[in-house]
mmCIF file of C-alpha atoms in Angstrom:
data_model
loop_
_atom_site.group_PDB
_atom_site.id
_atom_site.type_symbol
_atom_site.label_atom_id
_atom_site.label_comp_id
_atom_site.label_asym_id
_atom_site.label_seq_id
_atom_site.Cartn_x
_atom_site.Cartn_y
_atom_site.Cartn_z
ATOM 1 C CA UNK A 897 -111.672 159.055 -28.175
ATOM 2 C CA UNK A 898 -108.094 157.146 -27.653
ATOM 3 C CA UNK A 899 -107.525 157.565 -24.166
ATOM 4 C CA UNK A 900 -103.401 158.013 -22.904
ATOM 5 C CA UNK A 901 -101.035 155.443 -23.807
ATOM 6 C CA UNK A 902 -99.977 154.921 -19.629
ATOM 7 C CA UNK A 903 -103.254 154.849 -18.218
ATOM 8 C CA UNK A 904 -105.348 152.648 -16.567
ATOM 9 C CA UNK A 905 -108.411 153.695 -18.735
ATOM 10 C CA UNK A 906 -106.520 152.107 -21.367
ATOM 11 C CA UNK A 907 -107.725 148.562 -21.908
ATOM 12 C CA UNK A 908 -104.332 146.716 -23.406
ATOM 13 C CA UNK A 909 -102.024 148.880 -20.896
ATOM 14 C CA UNK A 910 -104.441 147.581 -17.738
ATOM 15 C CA UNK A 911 -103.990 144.139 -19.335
ATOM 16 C CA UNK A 912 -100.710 144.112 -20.226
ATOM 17 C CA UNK A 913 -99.621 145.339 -16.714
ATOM 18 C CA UNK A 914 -101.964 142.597 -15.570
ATOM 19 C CA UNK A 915 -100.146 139.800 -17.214
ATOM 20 C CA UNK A 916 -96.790 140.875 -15.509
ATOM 21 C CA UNK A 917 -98.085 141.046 -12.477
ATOM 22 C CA UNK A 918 -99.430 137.841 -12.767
ATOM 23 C CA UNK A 919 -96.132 136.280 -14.329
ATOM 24 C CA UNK A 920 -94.373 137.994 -11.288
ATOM 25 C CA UNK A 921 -96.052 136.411 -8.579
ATOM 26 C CA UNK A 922 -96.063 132.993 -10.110
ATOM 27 C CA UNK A 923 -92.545 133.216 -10.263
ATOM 28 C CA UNK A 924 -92.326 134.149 -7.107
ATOM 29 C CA UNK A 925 -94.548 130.895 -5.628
ATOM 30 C CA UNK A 926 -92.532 129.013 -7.699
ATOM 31 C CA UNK A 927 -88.921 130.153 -6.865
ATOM 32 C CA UNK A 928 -89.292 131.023 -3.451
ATOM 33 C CA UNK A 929 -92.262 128.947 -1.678
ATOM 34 C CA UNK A 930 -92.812 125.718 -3.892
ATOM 35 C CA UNK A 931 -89.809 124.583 -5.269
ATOM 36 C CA UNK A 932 -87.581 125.514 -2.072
ATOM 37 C CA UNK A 933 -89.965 123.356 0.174
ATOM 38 C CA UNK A 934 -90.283 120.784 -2.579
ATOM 39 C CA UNK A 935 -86.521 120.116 -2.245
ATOM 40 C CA UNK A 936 -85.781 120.821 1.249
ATOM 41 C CA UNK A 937 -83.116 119.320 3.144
ATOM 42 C CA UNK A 938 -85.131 119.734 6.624
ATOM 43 C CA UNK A 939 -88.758 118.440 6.264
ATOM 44 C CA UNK A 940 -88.673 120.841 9.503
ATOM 45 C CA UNK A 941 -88.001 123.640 7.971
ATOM 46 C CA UNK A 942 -90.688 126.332 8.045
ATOM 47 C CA UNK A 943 -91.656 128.381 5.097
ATOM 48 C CA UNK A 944 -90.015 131.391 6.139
ATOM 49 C CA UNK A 945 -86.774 129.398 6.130
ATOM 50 C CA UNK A 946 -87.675 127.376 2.905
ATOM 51 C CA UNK A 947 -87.615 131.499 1.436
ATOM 52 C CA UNK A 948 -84.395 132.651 3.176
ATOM 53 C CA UNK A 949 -82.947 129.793 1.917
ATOM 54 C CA UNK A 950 -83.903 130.066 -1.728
ATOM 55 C CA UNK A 951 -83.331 133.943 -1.477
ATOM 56 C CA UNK A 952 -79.691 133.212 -0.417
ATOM 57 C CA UNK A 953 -79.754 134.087 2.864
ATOM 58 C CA UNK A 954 -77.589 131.925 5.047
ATOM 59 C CA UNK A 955 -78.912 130.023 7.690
ATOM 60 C CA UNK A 956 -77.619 129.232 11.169
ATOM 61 C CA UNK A 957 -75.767 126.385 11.781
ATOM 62 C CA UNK A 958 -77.271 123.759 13.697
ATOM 63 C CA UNK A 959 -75.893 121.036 15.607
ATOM 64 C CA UNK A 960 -78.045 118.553 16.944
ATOM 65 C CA UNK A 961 -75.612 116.621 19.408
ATOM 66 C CA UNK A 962 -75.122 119.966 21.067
ATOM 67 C CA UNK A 963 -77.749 121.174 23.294
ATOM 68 C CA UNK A 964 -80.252 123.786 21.603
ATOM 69 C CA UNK A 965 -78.518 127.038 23.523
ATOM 70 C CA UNK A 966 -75.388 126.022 22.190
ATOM 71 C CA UNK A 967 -75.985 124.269 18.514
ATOM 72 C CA UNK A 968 -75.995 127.339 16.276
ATOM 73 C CA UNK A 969 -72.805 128.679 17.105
ATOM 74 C CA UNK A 970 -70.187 127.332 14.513
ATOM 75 C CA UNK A 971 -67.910 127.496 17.682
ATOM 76 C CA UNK A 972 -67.777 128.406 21.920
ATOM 77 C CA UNK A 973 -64.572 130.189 21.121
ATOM 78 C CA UNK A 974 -64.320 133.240 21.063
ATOM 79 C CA UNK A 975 -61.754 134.325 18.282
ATOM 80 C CA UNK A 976 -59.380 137.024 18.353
ATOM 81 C CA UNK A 977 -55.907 138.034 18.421
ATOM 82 C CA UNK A 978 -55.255 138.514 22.039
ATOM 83 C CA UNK A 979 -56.850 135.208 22.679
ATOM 84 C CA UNK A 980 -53.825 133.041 23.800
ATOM 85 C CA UNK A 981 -51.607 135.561 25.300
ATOM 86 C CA UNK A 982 -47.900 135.574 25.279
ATOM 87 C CA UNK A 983 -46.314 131.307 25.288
ATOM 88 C CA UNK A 984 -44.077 131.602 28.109
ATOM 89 C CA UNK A 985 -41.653 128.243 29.298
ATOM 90 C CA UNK A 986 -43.959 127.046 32.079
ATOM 91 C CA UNK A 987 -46.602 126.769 29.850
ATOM 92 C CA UNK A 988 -44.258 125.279 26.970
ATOM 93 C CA UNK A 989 -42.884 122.524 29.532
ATOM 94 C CA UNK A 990 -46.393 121.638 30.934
ATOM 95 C CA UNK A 991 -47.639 121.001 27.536
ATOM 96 C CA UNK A 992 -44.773 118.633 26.425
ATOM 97 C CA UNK A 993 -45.581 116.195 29.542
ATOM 98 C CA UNK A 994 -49.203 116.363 28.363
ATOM 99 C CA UNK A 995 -48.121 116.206 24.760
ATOM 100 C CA UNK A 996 -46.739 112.573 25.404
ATOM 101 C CA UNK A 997 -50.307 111.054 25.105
ATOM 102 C CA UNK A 998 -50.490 112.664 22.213
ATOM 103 C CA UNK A 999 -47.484 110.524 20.426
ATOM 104 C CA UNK A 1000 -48.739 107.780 19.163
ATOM 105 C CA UNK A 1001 -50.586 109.650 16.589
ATOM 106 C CA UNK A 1002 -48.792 113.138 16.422
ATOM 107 C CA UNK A 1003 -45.788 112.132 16.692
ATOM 108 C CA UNK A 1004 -43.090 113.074 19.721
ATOM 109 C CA UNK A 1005 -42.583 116.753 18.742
ATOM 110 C CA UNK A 1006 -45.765 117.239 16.583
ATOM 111 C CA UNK A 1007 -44.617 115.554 13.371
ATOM 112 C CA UNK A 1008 -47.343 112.489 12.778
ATOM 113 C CA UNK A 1009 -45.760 109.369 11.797
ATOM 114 C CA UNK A 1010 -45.496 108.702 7.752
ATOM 115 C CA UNK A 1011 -49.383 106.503 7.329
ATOM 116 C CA UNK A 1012 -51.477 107.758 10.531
ATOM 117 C CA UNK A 1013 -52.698 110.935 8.376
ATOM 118 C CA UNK A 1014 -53.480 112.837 11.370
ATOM 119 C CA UNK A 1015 -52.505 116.376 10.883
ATOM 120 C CA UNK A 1016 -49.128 118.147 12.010
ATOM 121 C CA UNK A 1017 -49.050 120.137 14.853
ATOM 122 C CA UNK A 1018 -45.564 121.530 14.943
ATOM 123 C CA UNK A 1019 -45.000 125.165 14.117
ATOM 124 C CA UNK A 1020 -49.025 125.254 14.319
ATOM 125 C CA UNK A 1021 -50.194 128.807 15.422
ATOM 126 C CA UNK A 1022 -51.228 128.373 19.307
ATOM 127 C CA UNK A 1023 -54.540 129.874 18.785
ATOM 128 C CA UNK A 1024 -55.065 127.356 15.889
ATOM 129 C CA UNK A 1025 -54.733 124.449 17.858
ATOM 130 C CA UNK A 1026 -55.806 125.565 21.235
ATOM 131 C CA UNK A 1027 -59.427 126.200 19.355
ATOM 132 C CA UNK A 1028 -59.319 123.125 17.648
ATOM 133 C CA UNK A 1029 -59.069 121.614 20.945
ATOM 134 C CA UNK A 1030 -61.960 123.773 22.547
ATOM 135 C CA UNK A 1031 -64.526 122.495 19.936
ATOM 136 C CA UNK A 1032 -63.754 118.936 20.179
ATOM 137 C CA UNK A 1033 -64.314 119.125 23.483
ATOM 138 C CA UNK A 1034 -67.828 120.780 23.221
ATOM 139 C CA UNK A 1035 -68.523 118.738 20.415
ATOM 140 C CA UNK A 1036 -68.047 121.612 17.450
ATOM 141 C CA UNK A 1037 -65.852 119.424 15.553
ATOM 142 C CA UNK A 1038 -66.820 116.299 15.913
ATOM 143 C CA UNK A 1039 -64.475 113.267 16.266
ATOM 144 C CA UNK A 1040 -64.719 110.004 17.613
ATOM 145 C CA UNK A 1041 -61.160 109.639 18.255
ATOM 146 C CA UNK A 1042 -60.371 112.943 19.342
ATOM 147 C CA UNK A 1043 -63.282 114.039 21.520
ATOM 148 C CA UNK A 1044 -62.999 111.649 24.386
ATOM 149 C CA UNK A 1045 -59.001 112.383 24.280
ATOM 150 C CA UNK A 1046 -60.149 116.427 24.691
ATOM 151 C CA UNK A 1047 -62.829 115.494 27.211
ATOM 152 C CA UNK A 1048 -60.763 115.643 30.222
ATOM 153 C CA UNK A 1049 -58.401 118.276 29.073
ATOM 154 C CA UNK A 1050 -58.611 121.563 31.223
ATOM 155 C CA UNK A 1051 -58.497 124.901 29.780
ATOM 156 C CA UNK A 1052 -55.307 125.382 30.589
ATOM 157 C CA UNK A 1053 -54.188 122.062 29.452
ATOM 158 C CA UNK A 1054 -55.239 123.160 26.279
ATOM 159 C CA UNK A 1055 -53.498 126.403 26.131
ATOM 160 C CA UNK A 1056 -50.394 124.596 26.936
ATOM 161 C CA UNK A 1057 -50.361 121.736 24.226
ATOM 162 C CA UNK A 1058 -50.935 124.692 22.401
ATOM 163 C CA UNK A 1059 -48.242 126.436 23.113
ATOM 164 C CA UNK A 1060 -45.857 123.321 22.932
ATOM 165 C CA UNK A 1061 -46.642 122.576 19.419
ATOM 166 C CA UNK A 1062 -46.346 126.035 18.571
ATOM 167 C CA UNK A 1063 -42.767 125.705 19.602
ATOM 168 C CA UNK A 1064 -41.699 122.849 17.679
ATOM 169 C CA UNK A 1065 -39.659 122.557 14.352
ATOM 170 C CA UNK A 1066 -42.265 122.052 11.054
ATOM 171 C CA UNK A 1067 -40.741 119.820 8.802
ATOM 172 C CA UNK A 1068 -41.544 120.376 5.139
ATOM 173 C CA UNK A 1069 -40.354 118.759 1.837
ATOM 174 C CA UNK A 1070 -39.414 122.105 0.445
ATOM 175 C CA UNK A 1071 -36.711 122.438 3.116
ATOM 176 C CA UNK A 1072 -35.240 119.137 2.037
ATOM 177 C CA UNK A 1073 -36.144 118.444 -1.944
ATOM 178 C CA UNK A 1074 -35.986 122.050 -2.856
ATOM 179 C CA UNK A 1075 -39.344 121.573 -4.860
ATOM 180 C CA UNK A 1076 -40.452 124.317 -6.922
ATOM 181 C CA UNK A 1077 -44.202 123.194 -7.395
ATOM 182 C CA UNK A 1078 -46.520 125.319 -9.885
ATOM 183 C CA UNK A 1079 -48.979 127.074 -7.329
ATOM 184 C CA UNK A 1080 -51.987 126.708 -8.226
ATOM 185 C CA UNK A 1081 -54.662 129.945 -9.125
ATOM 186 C CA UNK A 1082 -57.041 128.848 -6.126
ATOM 187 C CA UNK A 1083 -53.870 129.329 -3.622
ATOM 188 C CA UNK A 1084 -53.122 132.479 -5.394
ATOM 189 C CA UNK A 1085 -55.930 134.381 -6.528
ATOM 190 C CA UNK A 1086 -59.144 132.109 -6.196
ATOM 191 C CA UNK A 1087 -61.820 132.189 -7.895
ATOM 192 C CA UNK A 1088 -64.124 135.484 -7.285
ATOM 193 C CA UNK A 1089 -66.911 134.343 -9.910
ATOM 194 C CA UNK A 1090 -67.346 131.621 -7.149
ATOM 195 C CA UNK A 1091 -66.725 133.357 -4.474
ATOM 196 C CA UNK A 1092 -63.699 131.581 -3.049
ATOM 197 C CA UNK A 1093 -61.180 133.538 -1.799
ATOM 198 C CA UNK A 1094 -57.080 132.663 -2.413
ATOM 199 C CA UNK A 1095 -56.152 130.197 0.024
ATOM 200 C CA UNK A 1096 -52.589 131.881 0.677
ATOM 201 C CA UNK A 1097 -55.264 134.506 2.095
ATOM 202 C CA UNK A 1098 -55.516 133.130 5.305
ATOM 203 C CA UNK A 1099 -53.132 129.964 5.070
ATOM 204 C CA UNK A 1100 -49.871 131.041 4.542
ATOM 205 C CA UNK A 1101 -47.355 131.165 7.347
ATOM 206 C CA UNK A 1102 -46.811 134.591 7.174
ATOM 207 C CA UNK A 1103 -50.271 135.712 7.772
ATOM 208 C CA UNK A 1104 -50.583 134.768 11.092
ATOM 209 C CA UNK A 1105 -54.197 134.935 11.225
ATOM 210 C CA UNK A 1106 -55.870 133.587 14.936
ATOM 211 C CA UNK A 1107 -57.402 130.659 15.433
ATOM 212 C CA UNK A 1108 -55.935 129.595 11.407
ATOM 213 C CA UNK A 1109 -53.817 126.938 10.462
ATOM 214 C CA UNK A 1110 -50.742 126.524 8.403
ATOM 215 C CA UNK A 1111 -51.592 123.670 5.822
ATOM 216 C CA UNK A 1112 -47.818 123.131 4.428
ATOM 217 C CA UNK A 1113 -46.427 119.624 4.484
ATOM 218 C CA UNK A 1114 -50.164 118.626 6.198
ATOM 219 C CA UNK A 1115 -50.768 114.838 4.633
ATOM 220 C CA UNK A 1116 -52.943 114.785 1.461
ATOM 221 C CA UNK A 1117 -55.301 112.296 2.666
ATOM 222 C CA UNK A 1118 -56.180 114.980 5.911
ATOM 223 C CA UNK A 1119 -56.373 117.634 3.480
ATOM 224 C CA UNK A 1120 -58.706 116.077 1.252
ATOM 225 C CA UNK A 1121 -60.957 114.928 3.788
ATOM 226 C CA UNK A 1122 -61.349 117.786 5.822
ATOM 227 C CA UNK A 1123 -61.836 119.828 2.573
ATOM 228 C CA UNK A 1124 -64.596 117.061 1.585
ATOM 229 C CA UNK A 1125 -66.139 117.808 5.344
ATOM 230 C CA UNK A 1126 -66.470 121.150 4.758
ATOM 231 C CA UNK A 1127 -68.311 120.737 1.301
ATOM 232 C CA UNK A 1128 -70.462 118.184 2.375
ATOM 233 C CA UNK A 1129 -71.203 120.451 6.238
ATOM 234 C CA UNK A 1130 -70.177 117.572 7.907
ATOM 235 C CA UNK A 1131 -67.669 119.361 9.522
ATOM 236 C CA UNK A 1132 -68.991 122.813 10.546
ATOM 237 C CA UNK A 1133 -66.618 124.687 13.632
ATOM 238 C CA UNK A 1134 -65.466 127.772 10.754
ATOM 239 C CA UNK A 1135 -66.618 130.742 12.279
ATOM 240 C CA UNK A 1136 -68.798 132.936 9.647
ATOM 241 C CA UNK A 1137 -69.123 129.295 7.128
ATOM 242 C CA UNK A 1138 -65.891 130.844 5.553
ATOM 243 C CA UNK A 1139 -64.427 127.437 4.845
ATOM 244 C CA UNK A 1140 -68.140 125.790 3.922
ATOM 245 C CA UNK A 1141 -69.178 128.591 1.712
ATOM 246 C CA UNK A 1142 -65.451 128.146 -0.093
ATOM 247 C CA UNK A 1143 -65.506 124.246 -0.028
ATOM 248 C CA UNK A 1144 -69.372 123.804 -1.190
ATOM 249 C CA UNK A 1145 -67.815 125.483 -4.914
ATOM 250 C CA UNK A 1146 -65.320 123.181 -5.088
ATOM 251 C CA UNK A 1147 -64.625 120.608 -7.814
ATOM 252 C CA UNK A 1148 -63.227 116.940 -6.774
ATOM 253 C CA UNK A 1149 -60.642 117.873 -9.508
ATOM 254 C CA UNK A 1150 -59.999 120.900 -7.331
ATOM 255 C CA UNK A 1151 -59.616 119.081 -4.197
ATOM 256 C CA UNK A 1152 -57.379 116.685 -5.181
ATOM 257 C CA UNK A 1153 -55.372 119.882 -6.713
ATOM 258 C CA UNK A 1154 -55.487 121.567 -3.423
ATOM 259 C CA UNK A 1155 -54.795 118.540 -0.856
ATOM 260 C CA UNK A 1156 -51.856 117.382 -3.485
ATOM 261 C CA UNK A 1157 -50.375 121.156 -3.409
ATOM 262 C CA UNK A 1158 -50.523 121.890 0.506
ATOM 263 C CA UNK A 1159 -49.074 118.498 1.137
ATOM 264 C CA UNK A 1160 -45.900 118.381 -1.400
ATOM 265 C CA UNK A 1161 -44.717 121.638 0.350
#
């Protein structure tokens, strides 16, 4: 007597859903236990993080110069757009006398000398560089040239370099060349196959977005290295790995596209 097709009665049915069974959980110790722990990055790891990790789940930052209460937050600061406050002159004036240590590499009003590549502060967003400042002081963003400079800065020091900066003219090569430079698609539109959002997103000057930087007229060679830091994690203060998870997709090609763009403008 033939028994049903979709029964477990039926001999090549039981085997047959046997066999995929089978093939399923090899793949599975394969995918998501053997291979993830072969190739980890942390011989630390445990297996339930060698399995997040190969599932795409993203893992917590952490930081091992920071103590352990503090190393997997991307940041201390706490970002949002009420977080400066109003710049007011007192606060302006403060900041330029503490701004003058600040010279040699940034220049008098926030313009860095032609060769130093540090970045340009003028015309900054406060809340940009005032968080910048917080996380090389706690050792976020690490820097050997800039942390013991931000080491003795008070909070309110910070907020008023901030606010200084924020104050002063951005020079630009579009103001004086009138250069009409091709933008390129990842400024525009990114590239949502990779998940990399447009650049102008969050970068242009209009946007205004806390605790975000304007990268026009920045020097190339910054650009490009900071954009390498973020691909490589070695610089990890972006709050939610926005910047890593867009870096990491990046091309060389595209870097070089990017820091050449952002700089020429």
């Amino acid at each position: 007597m033939n028994e049903p097709l979709f029964s477990l009665k039926n001999r090549w049915f039981t085997i047959g859903v046997g066999a995929v069974v089978l093939v399923f959980v090899l793949a599975f110790l394969v995918g998501l236990v053997w291979l993830p722990r072969a190739h980890a990055q942390d011989p630390n790891a445990t297996l339930w993080d060698a399995i997040c990790s190969a599932a795409g789940a993203p893992a917590r930052y952490q930081n091992p110069a920071l103590p352990d209460e503090k190393a997997v937050y991307p940041s201390s600061v706490i970002v949002n757009s009420q977080m400066m406050g109003p710049v007011d002159a007192a606060s302006v004036g403060r900041g330029a006398t503490l701004a003058l240590q600040c010279s040699m590499c940034h220049g008098a009003r926030g313009t860095a000398s032609a060769g130093t590549d540090a970045p340009h502060l003028a015309g900054q967003p406060p809340t940009s560089t005032y968080k910048q400042l917080r996380d090389f002081k706690s050792g976020h963003r690490p820097s050997s040239v800039m942390q013991p400079l931000a080491t003795n800065l008070s909070d309110q020091d910070m907020h008023d370099l901030a606010a200084f900066y924020s104050q002063q003219t951005r020079e630009t090569l579009i103001q004086h060349a009138a250069l009409r430079e091709e933008v390129p698609r990842l400024v525009s539109n990114g590239s949502p196959m990779r998940n990399i959002g447009a650049c102008a997103t969050c970068h242009s000057p209009g946007v205004a977005r806390a605790a975000t930087p304007v990268l026009d007229g920045l020097p190339e060679a910054y650009l490009r290295d900071q954009l390498n830091a973020f691909k490589s994690g070695r610089r990890a203060n972006d709050i939610n790995q926005q910047m890593r998870n867009a870096a990491h997709q990046l091309s060389e090609q595209e870097v070089d596209i990017l820091a050449k763009y952002y700089s020429a403008r």
